[in-house]
Amino acid sequence: MQYRKDKNGQELSILGYGCMRFTKKGSGIDINKAEKEIMTAVESGVNYFDTAYIYPGSEAALGEIVERNHIRDRIRIATKLPQYMINNRNALDRYFNEELSRLRTDHVDYYLMHHLTDPAMWEKLKAIGITDWIEKKKREGSIRNIGFSYHGNTDNFLKILEDYDWDFCQIQYNYLDEVSQAGVEGLKAAYAKGIPVIIMEPLRGGKLVNMLPTGAKEAMKASGKGWSYAEWGFRWLYNQKEVTVVLSGMNSTDMVEENCRIASEAEAGSFTDKEFSTLQTVIKEIKEHEKVGCTGCRYCMPCPKGVDIPGIFRCYNAMYSETKREGRFQFAQTVGLTKEPAFATQCIGCGKCEKHCPQQIPIREKLKEADRALRPFPYRIGINAARKFMFRKSRETGA
Ligand code: SF4
Ligand code: SF4
């Protein structure tokens, strides 16, 4: 296993254990199987374990396994505040104490604001006193490092990054998302500030293994490297020194052993031109299945009406390069549920964006097409209902 350092010089294994995909047994988690997998990882040097309040049964399972095996001092636990469920300061303590109890510990090593997508969400937390609360928990030693996990666009990521003295952050990043979400720009900005970056979705939820077009698979095979589809994804990430930990939701000992092998071999800065070129072919093959030739460059932004143009096009493309369901899911996550609405229907047709688009995309027309595909009737109702639920309290309090 190789290690990279956090903000305080602590060594973190470059492979982190994502605890959201433990195998189920009946209505719960197969704890004995999860224990075997976790202990295989620990014995191979993995020391970063990521869970969250809302992963069903995950915190409790991890807590039980850690206690049973007396490994609390050998590992770092990362878990997350369900910030979208928080409306007052008392709720902060309530959720945090419940998490400590589930995890059977008196402290969380890495604590994240879960799923921030825009600064408005962070502002809402600040309005209820989150920064004082964090300082207090850090003084008491029950939170060691504070960070946030992120699923919005690059501009908003940079704003949140600049707004607080974060110890770390977590972003979705993989070779297909190099210029979407926080993207390489966000990764490098965090690194420049000395903030470790934890990577989630390194294989886009398995899509870079299970949903690759034939041409992409052939390009990888033709390279002669003998790497698995997953290995290409992991090695591309480890090649970047700005990446600190790559999370993988492992649920078999074979997968743990294979991922540990890759994490012990892959080095930063070791990719050759030929390997980059192979991945360019893979990306090209994936993109050929796309609907809009948007590169995510963001020259069209900001839109005066707040439309997330590249975000909407990325999700529209994902409907065809991945699956319709996946594209709509990504849309709900990154555009549909931001506190400041960013829908295509907000477009007033001013045309400002089209003047700046190097790809000469008829953005206004394509936005309409994308919105019809991404938000057919039942999805539109669902997203509206979710928005009402998530943001009703903020409206009530004016936060
Ligand atoms: S045409 Fe629409 S999307 Fe483009 S800048 Fe104007 S309002 Fe925004
Ligand atoms: S300028 Fe064009 S290519 Fe760039 S993000 Fe906007 S729509 Fe996409």
Short mmCIF file of C-alpha atoms and ligand atoms in Angstrom, two decimals:
data_model
loop_
_atom_site.label_atom_id
_atom_site.label_comp_id
_atom_site.label_asym_id
_atom_site.label_seq_id
_atom_site.Cartn_x
_atom_site.Cartn_y
_atom_site.Cartn_z
CA MET A 1 0.00 0.00 0.00
CA GLN A 2 1.13 3.51 -0.72
CA TYR A 3 0.25 6.54 1.38
CA ARG A 4 -0.23 10.25 0.82
CA LYS A 5 -0.44 12.86 3.53
CA ASP A 6 -3.38 14.82 4.92
CA LYS A 7 -3.23 18.48 5.94
CA ASN A 8 -1.57 17.63 9.26
CA GLY A 9 0.97 15.21 7.82
CA GLN A 10 -0.96 12.05 8.79
CA GLU A 11 -0.53 9.22 6.27
CA LEU A 12 -3.65 8.07 4.45
CA SER A 13 -3.74 4.96 2.26
CA ILE A 14 -4.30 5.97 -1.34
CA LEU A 15 -7.08 3.38 -1.49
CA GLY A 16 -9.98 4.18 0.82
CA TYR A 17 -12.77 1.80 1.74
CA GLY A 18 -16.21 3.09 0.66
CA CYS A 19 -18.66 1.49 3.09
CA MET A 20 -21.84 2.16 1.11
CA ARG A 21 -21.89 -1.09 -0.83
CA PHE A 22 -21.65 -3.81 1.82
CA THR A 23 -23.45 -6.99 0.76
CA LYS A 24 -27.01 -7.19 2.07
CA LYS A 25 -28.41 -10.13 4.00
CA GLY A 26 -32.18 -10.06 4.56
CA SER A 27 -33.05 -6.49 5.45
CA GLY A 28 -29.59 -5.70 6.86
CA ILE A 29 -25.90 -6.06 6.09
CA ASP A 30 -24.06 -9.38 5.93
CA ILE A 31 -21.80 -8.41 8.81
CA ASN A 32 -19.56 -11.48 8.74
CA LYS A 33 -18.83 -11.05 5.04
CA ALA A 34 -18.21 -7.31 5.49
CA GLU A 35 -15.90 -8.09 8.41
CA LYS A 36 -13.80 -10.43 6.28
CA GLU A 37 -13.52 -7.83 3.51
CA ILE A 38 -12.67 -5.00 5.88
CA MET A 39 -10.04 -7.03 7.72
CA THR A 40 -8.47 -8.08 4.41
CA ALA A 41 -8.20 -4.39 3.56
CA VAL A 42 -6.80 -3.44 6.97
CA GLU A 43 -4.18 -6.19 6.78
CA SER A 44 -3.22 -4.88 3.33
CA GLY A 45 -2.68 -1.38 4.73
CA VAL A 46 -5.99 0.40 4.00
CA ASN A 47 -6.54 2.93 6.80
CA TYR A 48 -9.32 5.24 5.48
CA PHE A 49 -12.95 4.11 5.86
CA ASP A 50 -15.77 6.26 4.50
CA THR A 51 -19.39 5.99 5.56
CA ALA A 52 -22.38 8.34 6.06
CA TYR A 53 -25.44 8.82 8.23
CA ILE A 54 -27.75 7.97 5.36
CA TYR A 55 -26.05 4.78 4.11
CA PRO A 56 -28.47 2.22 5.53
CA GLY A 57 -26.84 0.21 8.35
CA SER A 58 -23.33 1.21 7.25
CA GLU A 59 -22.17 3.23 10.27
CA ALA A 60 -23.45 0.61 12.71
CA ALA A 61 -21.84 -2.25 10.75
CA LEU A 62 -18.51 -0.46 10.57
CA GLY A 63 -18.68 0.37 14.29
CA GLU A 64 -19.38 -3.24 15.20
CA ILE A 65 -16.56 -4.60 13.02
CA VAL A 66 -14.05 -2.05 14.32
CA GLU A 67 -14.93 -2.82 17.95
CA ARG A 68 -14.93 -6.61 17.47
CA ASN A 69 -11.45 -6.51 15.92
CA HIS A 70 -9.93 -3.80 18.13
CA ILE A 71 -8.76 -1.78 15.12
CA ARG A 72 -9.95 1.71 16.06
CA ASP A 73 -6.36 2.95 16.51
CA ARG A 74 -5.28 1.49 13.16
CA ILE A 75 -7.86 3.23 11.00
CA ARG A 76 -9.34 6.65 10.28
CA ILE A 77 -13.12 6.92 10.10
CA ALA A 78 -14.81 9.41 7.79
CA THR A 79 -18.54 10.00 8.09
CA LYS A 80 -20.97 12.71 7.06
CA LEU A 81 -23.48 15.12 8.50
CA PRO A 82 -26.79 14.84 6.62
CA GLN A 83 -26.79 18.62 6.25
CA TYR A 84 -29.96 18.62 4.10
CA MET A 85 -31.85 17.31 7.18
CA ILE A 86 -30.51 20.00 9.53
CA ASN A 87 -32.60 23.04 10.38
CA ASN A 88 -31.31 24.13 13.77
CA ARG A 89 -28.26 23.88 15.98
CA ASN A 90 -29.75 21.19 18.25
CA ALA A 91 -30.07 18.92 15.23
CA LEU A 92 -26.30 19.14 14.70
CA ASP A 93 -25.62 17.54 18.09
CA ARG A 94 -28.45 15.06 17.71
CA TYR A 95 -27.22 13.62 14.42
CA PHE A 96 -23.54 13.76 15.39
CA ASN A 97 -24.10 11.97 18.73
CA GLU A 98 -26.16 9.31 16.98
CA GLU A 99 -23.30 8.77 14.54
CA LEU A 100 -20.75 8.43 17.36
CA SER A 101 -23.02 5.91 19.03
CA ARG A 102 -23.51 3.88 15.83
CA LEU A 103 -19.75 3.93 15.17
CA ARG A 104 -18.96 3.00 18.82
CA THR A 105 -16.33 5.69 19.05
CA ASP A 106 -15.74 8.99 20.82
CA HIS A 107 -14.39 10.80 17.76
CA VAL A 108 -14.65 11.05 13.98
CA ASP A 109 -11.35 11.51 12.18
CA TYR A 110 -12.80 13.09 9.03
CA TYR A 111 -16.24 14.69 9.22
CA LEU A 112 -17.96 15.94 6.08
CA MET A 113 -20.88 18.16 5.25
CA HIS A 114 -22.63 15.65 3.02
CA HIS A 115 -23.50 16.51 -0.58
CA LEU A 116 -23.04 20.26 -0.88
CA THR A 117 -23.93 21.42 -4.38
CA ASP A 118 -23.84 25.20 -4.08
CA PRO A 119 -22.77 27.94 -1.65
CA ALA A 120 -26.39 28.54 -0.62
CA MET A 121 -26.41 25.18 1.20
CA TRP A 122 -23.26 26.10 3.10
CA GLU A 123 -24.70 29.56 3.87
CA LYS A 124 -27.77 27.93 5.38
CA LEU A 125 -25.55 25.89 7.71
CA LYS A 126 -23.55 28.96 8.64
CA ALA A 127 -26.77 30.77 9.51
CA ILE A 128 -27.55 28.15 12.16
CA GLY A 129 -24.06 28.39 13.66
CA ILE A 130 -22.18 25.48 12.08
CA THR A 131 -18.78 27.17 12.21
CA ASP A 132 -18.95 27.72 16.01
CA TRP A 133 -20.17 24.16 16.39
CA ILE A 134 -17.26 22.80 14.34
CA GLU A 135 -14.72 24.80 16.35
CA LYS A 136 -16.19 23.46 19.59
CA LYS A 137 -16.10 19.85 18.40
CA LYS A 138 -12.53 20.25 17.22
CA ARG A 139 -11.48 21.75 20.56
CA GLU A 140 -13.13 18.84 22.37
CA GLY A 141 -11.40 16.38 20.05
CA SER A 142 -14.57 14.67 18.83
CA ILE A 143 -13.95 15.93 15.25
CA ARG A 144 -10.36 15.82 14.05
CA ASN A 145 -10.70 17.10 10.46
CA ILE A 146 -13.59 18.93 8.82
CA GLY A 147 -14.50 18.79 5.14
CA PHE A 148 -17.32 18.54 2.64
CA SER A 149 -18.41 16.20 -0.12
CA TYR A 150 -19.40 17.92 -3.32
CA HIS A 151 -21.65 17.36 -6.37
CA GLY A 152 -22.20 20.74 -8.01
CA ASN A 153 -20.35 22.67 -10.69
CA THR A 154 -16.75 23.93 -10.70
CA ASP A 155 -17.54 27.58 -9.95
CA ASN A 156 -19.59 26.74 -6.88
CA PHE A 157 -16.95 24.28 -5.69
CA LEU A 158 -14.31 27.00 -5.83
CA LYS A 159 -16.56 29.39 -3.89
CA ILE A 160 -17.18 26.86 -1.10
CA LEU A 161 -13.50 25.92 -1.04
CA GLU A 162 -12.53 29.57 -0.52
CA ASP A 163 -15.18 30.29 2.08
CA TYR A 164 -13.80 28.27 5.00
CA ASP A 165 -10.59 26.83 6.39
CA TRP A 166 -11.37 23.26 5.33
CA ASP A 167 -9.11 20.35 6.27
CA PHE A 168 -10.13 18.20 3.30
CA CYS A 169 -12.80 17.73 0.65
CA GLN A 170 -14.36 14.92 -1.34
CA ILE A 171 -15.28 15.15 -5.01
CA GLN A 172 -16.61 12.96 -7.82
CA TYR A 173 -13.73 12.58 -10.24
CA ASN A 174 -12.74 10.08 -12.92
CA TYR A 175 -11.39 10.23 -16.48
CA LEU A 176 -14.84 11.02 -17.83
CA ASP A 177 -15.47 13.80 -15.28
CA GLU A 178 -12.16 15.59 -15.75
CA VAL A 179 -13.97 18.84 -16.61
CA SER A 180 -17.31 18.32 -14.89
CA GLN A 181 -18.41 18.80 -11.27
CA ALA A 182 -15.37 20.09 -9.26
CA GLY A 183 -13.20 18.74 -12.09
CA VAL A 184 -9.46 18.99 -12.52
CA GLU A 185 -9.68 22.74 -11.88
CA GLY A 186 -11.25 22.11 -8.47
CA LEU A 187 -8.80 19.31 -7.69
CA LYS A 188 -5.81 21.53 -8.45
CA ALA A 189 -7.25 24.49 -6.54
CA ALA A 190 -7.70 22.33 -3.43
CA TYR A 191 -4.17 20.91 -3.79
CA ALA A 192 -2.74 24.43 -4.16
CA LYS A 193 -4.33 25.32 -0.83
CA GLY A 194 -2.84 22.19 0.80
CA ILE A 195 -6.26 20.56 1.12
CA PRO A 196 -6.32 16.78 0.62
CA VAL A 197 -8.84 15.56 -1.93
CA ILE A 198 -10.74 12.31 -1.44
CA ILE A 199 -12.12 10.90 -4.68
CA MET A 200 -15.55 9.28 -4.94
CA GLU A 201 -17.07 7.61 -7.98
CA PRO A 202 -13.65 6.74 -9.48
CA LEU A 203 -15.42 4.41 -11.91
CA ARG A 204 -18.67 6.43 -12.18
CA GLY A 205 -20.54 3.92 -10.04
CA GLY A 206 -19.14 1.01 -12.10
CA LYS A 207 -20.13 2.53 -15.46
CA LEU A 208 -16.50 2.76 -16.58
CA VAL A 209 -16.39 -1.01 -16.21
CA ASN A 210 -19.87 -2.28 -17.04
CA MET A 211 -21.17 0.20 -19.62
CA LEU A 212 -18.17 0.82 -21.85
CA PRO A 213 -18.89 0.89 -25.59
CA THR A 214 -17.21 -1.88 -27.60
CA GLY A 215 -14.72 0.51 -29.22
CA ALA A 216 -13.55 1.67 -25.78
CA LYS A 217 -12.98 -1.88 -24.59
CA GLU A 218 -11.09 -2.70 -27.77
CA ALA A 219 -8.79 0.31 -27.32
CA MET A 220 -7.88 -0.81 -23.82
CA LYS A 221 -7.23 -4.36 -24.95
CA ALA A 222 -5.16 -3.18 -27.94
CA SER A 223 -2.86 -1.20 -25.63
CA GLY A 224 -1.27 -4.47 -24.52
CA LYS A 225 -1.09 -3.28 -20.89
CA GLY A 226 -3.22 -6.13 -19.63
CA TRP A 227 -4.98 -3.80 -17.20
CA SER A 228 -8.61 -4.41 -16.29
CA TYR A 229 -11.17 -1.71 -17.18
CA ALA A 230 -11.24 -0.72 -13.48
CA GLU A 231 -7.45 -0.60 -13.32
CA TRP A 232 -7.38 2.04 -16.08
CA GLY A 233 -9.67 4.20 -13.97
CA PHE A 234 -7.69 3.79 -10.76
CA ARG A 235 -4.28 4.26 -12.41
CA TRP A 236 -5.43 7.45 -14.13
CA LEU A 237 -6.35 8.85 -10.71
CA TYR A 238 -3.23 7.70 -8.85
CA ASN A 239 -1.16 9.21 -11.63
CA GLN A 240 -2.23 12.65 -10.33
CA LYS A 241 -0.30 13.78 -7.27
CA GLU A 242 -3.20 16.09 -6.34
CA VAL A 243 -5.36 13.03 -5.54
CA THR A 244 -4.99 11.92 -1.91
CA VAL A 245 -7.35 8.94 -1.45
CA VAL A 246 -9.49 7.06 -3.98
CA LEU A 247 -12.60 5.49 -2.46
CA SER A 248 -13.85 2.18 -3.70
CA GLY A 249 -17.09 0.56 -2.52
CA MET A 250 -15.64 -2.93 -2.21
CA ASN A 251 -17.83 -5.94 -1.53
CA SER A 252 -15.71 -9.01 -2.17
CA THR A 253 -12.29 -10.05 -0.89
CA ASP A 254 -11.16 -10.55 -4.50
CA MET A 255 -12.01 -6.90 -5.22
CA VAL A 256 -10.21 -5.76 -2.07
CA GLU A 257 -7.09 -7.73 -2.97
CA GLU A 258 -7.10 -6.51 -6.58
CA ASN A 259 -7.61 -2.86 -5.60
CA CYS A 260 -4.87 -3.12 -2.95
CA ARG A 261 -2.51 -4.53 -5.57
CA ILE A 262 -3.18 -1.59 -7.88
CA ALA A 263 -2.75 0.87 -4.99
CA SER A 264 0.62 -0.66 -4.15
CA GLU A 265 1.89 -0.41 -7.76
CA ALA A 266 0.47 2.74 -9.39
CA GLU A 267 2.62 5.81 -9.00
CA ALA A 268 2.01 9.52 -9.53
CA GLY A 269 3.40 10.86 -12.80
CA SER A 270 3.97 7.41 -14.29
CA PHE A 271 1.43 7.49 -17.13
CA THR A 272 3.07 7.40 -20.55
CA ASP A 273 1.93 9.27 -23.66
CA LYS A 274 0.69 5.96 -25.04
CA GLU A 275 -1.48 5.37 -21.98
CA PHE A 276 -2.95 8.87 -22.14
CA SER A 277 -3.61 8.32 -25.80
CA THR A 278 -5.44 5.05 -25.11
CA LEU A 279 -7.69 6.81 -22.62
CA GLN A 280 -8.32 9.62 -25.10
CA THR A 281 -9.61 6.97 -27.51
CA VAL A 282 -11.76 5.48 -24.76
CA ILE A 283 -13.21 8.89 -23.89
CA LYS A 284 -13.82 9.61 -27.60
CA GLU A 285 -15.69 6.33 -27.98
CA ILE A 286 -17.85 7.11 -24.95
CA LYS A 287 -18.52 10.66 -26.15
CA GLU A 288 -19.54 9.45 -29.60
CA HIS A 289 -22.65 8.11 -27.95
CA GLU A 290 -23.43 11.59 -26.69
CA LYS A 291 -26.16 14.01 -27.77
CA VAL A 292 -24.41 17.40 -27.43
CA GLY A 293 -20.75 18.07 -28.20
CA CYS A 294 -20.27 20.07 -25.00
CA THR A 295 -16.75 19.80 -23.63
CA GLY A 296 -17.61 21.35 -20.27
CA CYS A 297 -15.26 24.29 -20.88
CA ARG A 298 -17.72 26.71 -19.22
CA TYR A 299 -17.00 29.64 -21.54
CA CYS A 300 -20.78 30.10 -21.75
CA MET A 301 -21.05 30.71 -18.01
CA PRO A 302 -22.32 32.38 -15.97
CA CYS A 303 -25.80 32.50 -17.42
CA PRO A 304 -27.60 35.64 -16.19
CA LYS A 305 -30.62 33.50 -15.32
CA GLY A 306 -28.62 30.88 -13.42
CA VAL A 307 -29.04 28.02 -15.92
CA ASP A 308 -26.35 25.37 -15.37
CA ILE A 309 -25.67 24.91 -19.10
CA PRO A 310 -22.71 22.45 -19.01
CA GLY A 311 -24.26 20.55 -16.09
CA ILE A 312 -27.50 20.01 -18.01
CA PHE A 313 -25.67 18.91 -21.18
CA ARG A 314 -23.45 16.51 -19.26
CA CYS A 315 -26.48 14.77 -17.76
CA TYR A 316 -28.29 14.74 -21.12
CA ASN A 317 -25.26 13.04 -22.67
CA ALA A 318 -25.04 10.56 -19.82
CA MET A 319 -28.57 9.40 -20.73
CA TYR A 320 -27.13 8.07 -24.01
CA SER A 321 -23.52 7.17 -23.16
CA GLU A 322 -24.63 5.42 -19.96
CA THR A 323 -28.33 4.86 -19.33
CA LYS A 324 -31.39 7.11 -19.33
CA ARG A 325 -31.85 6.41 -15.65
CA GLU A 326 -28.24 7.30 -14.83
CA GLY A 327 -28.45 10.60 -16.74
CA ARG A 328 -31.61 11.56 -14.90
CA PHE A 329 -30.12 10.49 -11.58
CA GLN A 330 -27.04 12.65 -12.19
CA PHE A 331 -29.33 15.52 -13.16
CA ALA A 332 -31.32 15.23 -9.94
CA GLN A 333 -28.08 15.18 -7.93
CA THR A 334 -26.19 18.00 -9.57
CA VAL A 335 -28.77 20.34 -11.09
CA GLY A 336 -32.23 19.40 -9.83
CA LEU A 337 -31.51 19.74 -6.13
CA THR A 338 -29.28 22.81 -5.89
CA LYS A 339 -30.74 25.41 -3.56
CA GLU A 340 -30.54 28.06 -6.27
CA PRO A 341 -32.56 26.57 -9.16
CA ALA A 342 -30.58 26.07 -12.38
CA PHE A 343 -33.14 24.57 -14.78
CA ALA A 344 -33.20 25.01 -18.55
CA THR A 345 -36.70 26.47 -18.27
CA GLN A 346 -35.19 29.56 -16.63
CA CYS A 347 -33.59 30.46 -19.97
CA ILE A 348 -34.99 33.70 -21.41
CA GLY A 349 -33.30 33.18 -24.78
CA CYS A 350 -30.91 36.16 -24.58
CA GLY A 351 -28.29 34.24 -26.58
CA LYS A 352 -25.31 35.51 -24.55
CA CYS A 353 -24.06 31.98 -23.96
CA GLU A 354 -24.00 31.03 -27.66
CA LYS A 355 -21.66 33.92 -28.47
CA HIS A 356 -19.01 32.35 -26.23
CA CYS A 357 -19.37 28.67 -27.09
CA PRO A 358 -16.27 27.42 -28.97
CA GLN A 359 -18.20 24.35 -30.09
CA GLN A 360 -20.89 26.56 -31.67
CA ILE A 361 -23.61 24.63 -29.96
CA PRO A 362 -27.14 26.03 -30.46
CA ILE A 363 -27.42 26.16 -26.69
CA ARG A 364 -30.97 27.55 -26.45
CA GLU A 365 -32.40 24.87 -28.70
CA LYS A 366 -30.38 22.07 -27.10
CA LEU A 367 -31.39 23.18 -23.60
CA LYS A 368 -35.05 22.72 -24.50
CA GLU A 369 -34.36 19.29 -25.98
CA ALA A 370 -32.32 18.28 -22.92
CA ASP A 371 -34.95 19.47 -20.47
CA ARG A 372 -37.68 17.46 -22.22
CA ALA A 373 -35.49 14.35 -22.00
CA LEU A 374 -34.21 14.87 -18.46
CA ARG A 375 -37.45 15.96 -16.85
CA PRO A 376 -40.37 14.05 -18.35
CA PHE A 377 -43.60 14.40 -16.40
CA PRO A 378 -43.05 11.96 -13.50
CA TYR A 379 -39.43 13.12 -12.91
CA ARG A 380 -40.50 16.77 -12.94
CA ILE A 381 -43.06 16.07 -10.22
CA GLY A 382 -40.52 14.03 -8.22
CA ILE A 383 -37.81 16.71 -8.38
CA ASN A 384 -40.28 19.44 -7.44
CA ALA A 385 -41.48 17.40 -4.45
CA ALA A 386 -37.88 16.73 -3.33
CA ARG A 387 -37.06 20.45 -3.64
CA LYS A 388 -40.09 21.37 -1.57
CA PHE A 389 -39.05 18.90 1.13
CA MET A 390 -35.38 19.91 1.20
CA PHE A 391 -35.82 23.64 1.09
CA ARG A 392 -39.09 24.24 2.90
CA LYS A 393 -37.44 24.95 6.26
CA SER A 394 -34.98 27.39 4.73
CA ARG A 395 -37.89 29.30 3.26
CA GLU A 396 -39.69 29.24 6.61
CA THR A 397 -36.64 30.58 8.43
CA GLY A 398 -35.51 32.82 5.59
CA ALA A 399 -32.06 31.18 5.78
S1 SF4 B 1 -29.74 32.16 -23.76
FE1 SF4 B 1 -30.60 31.26 -21.92
S2 SF4 B 1 -29.01 29.90 -21.17
FE2 SF4 B 1 -28.02 31.30 -22.62
S3 SF4 B 1 -27.25 32.97 -21.32
FE3 SF4 B 1 -29.28 33.59 -22.06
S4 SF4 B 1 -30.68 32.91 -20.42
FE4 SF4 B 1 -28.75 31.83 -20.10
S1 SF4 B 2 -19.26 27.01 -23.96
FE1 SF4 B 2 -20.22 25.40 -25.19
S2 SF4 B 2 -18.84 23.64 -24.99
FE2 SF4 B 2 -18.28 25.10 -23.37
S3 SF4 B 2 -19.51 24.45 -21.59
FE3 SF4 B 2 -20.73 25.98 -22.64
S4 SF4 B 2 -22.03 24.79 -24.02
FE4 SF4 B 2 -20.38 23.45 -23.38
#
